[in-house]
Amino acid sequence: MGEMFCFQCEQTAGCAGCTGHAGACGKEAETALLQDELTGTLIALAEMVQQKPSVRTEATDDLAMESLFATLTNVDFDDAEINRLTECVHAEKARMAGEAEIASIPDYSMLKLWDAQEDVRSLKSLILFGLRGMAAYAYHAAVLGQRDESVSAFIFEGLDAVANGKTQDELLPLVLKVGEVSFTCMEMLDRANTEAFGTPEPTEVTMKVEAGPFIVITGHDLHDLKLLLDQTQGTGVNVYTHGEMLPAHAYPEFKKYENLKGNFGTAWQNQRKEFDNLPAPILFTTNCLMPPASSYSDRVYTTGVVAYPEMTHIGADKDFSRLIEHARELGGFSEEHTFTGINGGSTLMTGFGHGTVLSVADTVVDAVKQGAISRFFLVGGCDGARPGRNYYTDFVQQAPDDSIILTLACGKYRFNDLDLGTIGGLPRIMDMGQCNDAYSAIRVAVALAEAFECGVNDLPLTLVLSWYEQKAVCILLTLLHLGIKDIYLGPTLPAFVSPGVLNVLVESFGIRPISTPEEDLAAILA
């Protein structure tokens, strides 16, 4: 077995890079190396697409999305599945070479990227990791029948740049173009979700689990949730969301299901504790899978891109009958259990997407003009296990009483069970949804800027973001593309951003590493 090198997530060893025989995420070196091989094969495919775009098909796009998604942190730990994808990419290269009468390009060696000049490596890593996040969003949208040619085409353009971009001046515009196309992709996913499931509405969600058999579903894929609910209706098996599935409760389509009961647990990094000896199976639909502990590994099911060795994988037929039967066998809790969030609250609010917030925009604008609301903070992003993330709880608790906290993604579990009261009938904490719903926050910010006839950077709005994986990179690049400045980012800065590139981001966009809640609030409110 060779040694790995990976620095794509926030928890990378020593804030520099995971090397040796395993990563901080639990991924073995062999798996990481196979993912590098898959990425290199995909980059070669992209080079061929750029030579002859006309031979690219919808199947080519789907393969690229799935392969990039599989290389995100905490998605695919199964060597056999990664090898299968690599073989599929090789087959697609062979097809294109035959049909287009072009030479098949050798696979790109990721060592060329890791050994490149520091700033070039940094910019190419931003492109690659941003593309991985974008591909995840595009994958979710495609499942619901939504595609965008500009998104599909740019995935190959960006991958080609990883191999062929040469200078910082060539690469920096492409980094921002990742953000531009990601915005289109997030808008497409928002449209896909609302057309399929309705416009989210404010909803209180219980953390109470009823007696009897149940299934916990985690990840992000709302289509998988609908299929599971359809198949569990009338079986006596209830369904509870976990992690980034919480916002599903706010969609009108899901409110129709009596067997969708509530939310179990908090964010992804707590699953080994929360799932310990759980008397129910767990379905993982997308990223955020941790290596399962032995106390519940026999209850883990995966589907879609997610895979783990020796775990039961439910294929494209989405037949959940085995999962449902397992829930019946385990039986669930013998009596009702009430769980709590990190701060002791037993209910959670969600459903404050752009459709809801913009419907009361006049109320919000009036509250600002009358002095009832002094400031908006968007505090959200990925949660994680590295010490220091209590910063986000402390920040929210110390924010002025006349401020509104907008939040999204699993970072909200640090504080979303707090009761911070209301302002003018509006709750001070508004959960806008999954990380997939970052588009909502952008829509709200743009609408407020239009209402106050100013730029977004002139609003009384501060973004305080936490990051862990590559979808957060995609979101950050989108915000930079839109010209949003003075973003506070933590708990640590990305290891793949070199000092030279960081200096560009600081000078151009005012990116700020978080310090302490007290110091940061003092600077923001000065």
PDB file of C-alpha atoms in Angstrom, residues 137 140-141 144 146 186-200 220-223 251-254 434 436-437:
ATOM      1  CA  TYR A 137     -25.492  19.812  -6.432  1.00  0.00           C
ATOM      2  CA  HIS A 140     -29.185  16.115  -6.865  1.00  0.00           C
ATOM      3  CA  ALA A 141     -30.819  18.303  -9.507  1.00  0.00           C
ATOM      4  CA  LEU A 144     -35.148  15.391 -10.082  1.00  0.00           C
ATOM      5  CA  GLN A 146     -33.212  19.292 -13.918  1.00  0.00           C
ATOM      6  CA  MET A 186     -27.592  26.136  -6.982  1.00  0.00           C
ATOM      7  CA  GLU A 187     -30.423  28.024  -8.652  1.00  0.00           C
ATOM      8  CA  MET A 188     -31.179  24.912 -10.724  1.00  0.00           C
ATOM      9  CA  LEU A 189     -31.261  22.717  -7.613  1.00  0.00           C
ATOM     10  CA  ASP A 190     -33.515  25.170  -5.792  1.00  0.00           C
ATOM     11  CA  ARG A 191     -35.927  25.079  -8.730  1.00  0.00           C
ATOM     12  CA  ALA A 192     -35.782  21.279  -8.839  1.00  0.00           C
ATOM     13  CA  ASN A 193     -36.598  20.964  -5.130  1.00  0.00           C
ATOM     14  CA  THR A 194     -39.445  23.470  -5.087  1.00  0.00           C
ATOM     15  CA  GLU A 195     -41.045  22.123  -8.262  1.00  0.00           C
ATOM     16  CA  ALA A 196     -40.915  18.592  -6.874  1.00  0.00           C
ATOM     17  CA  PHE A 197     -41.776  19.235  -3.222  1.00  0.00           C
ATOM     18  CA  GLY A 198     -43.264  22.744  -2.968  1.00  0.00           C
ATOM     19  CA  THR A 199     -42.027  25.937  -1.326  1.00  0.00           C
ATOM     20  CA  PRO A 200     -40.684  25.365   2.215  1.00  0.00           C
ATOM     21  CA  HIS A 220     -29.218  15.288   1.597  1.00  0.00           C
ATOM     22  CA  ASP A 221     -31.212  13.478  -1.078  1.00  0.00           C
ATOM     23  CA  LEU A 222     -34.879  14.494  -0.841  1.00  0.00           C
ATOM     24  CA  HIS A 223     -35.894  12.161  -3.671  1.00  0.00           C
ATOM     25  CA  TYR A 251     -41.725  21.073   2.235  1.00  0.00           C
ATOM     26  CA  PRO A 252     -45.491  20.735   1.660  1.00  0.00           C
ATOM     27  CA  GLU A 253     -45.064  17.433  -0.204  1.00  0.00           C
ATOM     28  CA  PHE A 254     -43.446  15.809   2.819  1.00  0.00           C
ATOM     29  CA  GLN A 434     -29.426  22.454   3.771  1.00  0.00           C
ATOM     30  CA  ASN A 436     -27.744  22.836  -0.854  1.00  0.00           C
ATOM     31  CA  ASP A 437     -30.003  25.818  -0.063  1.00  0.00           C
TER      32      ASP A 437
END
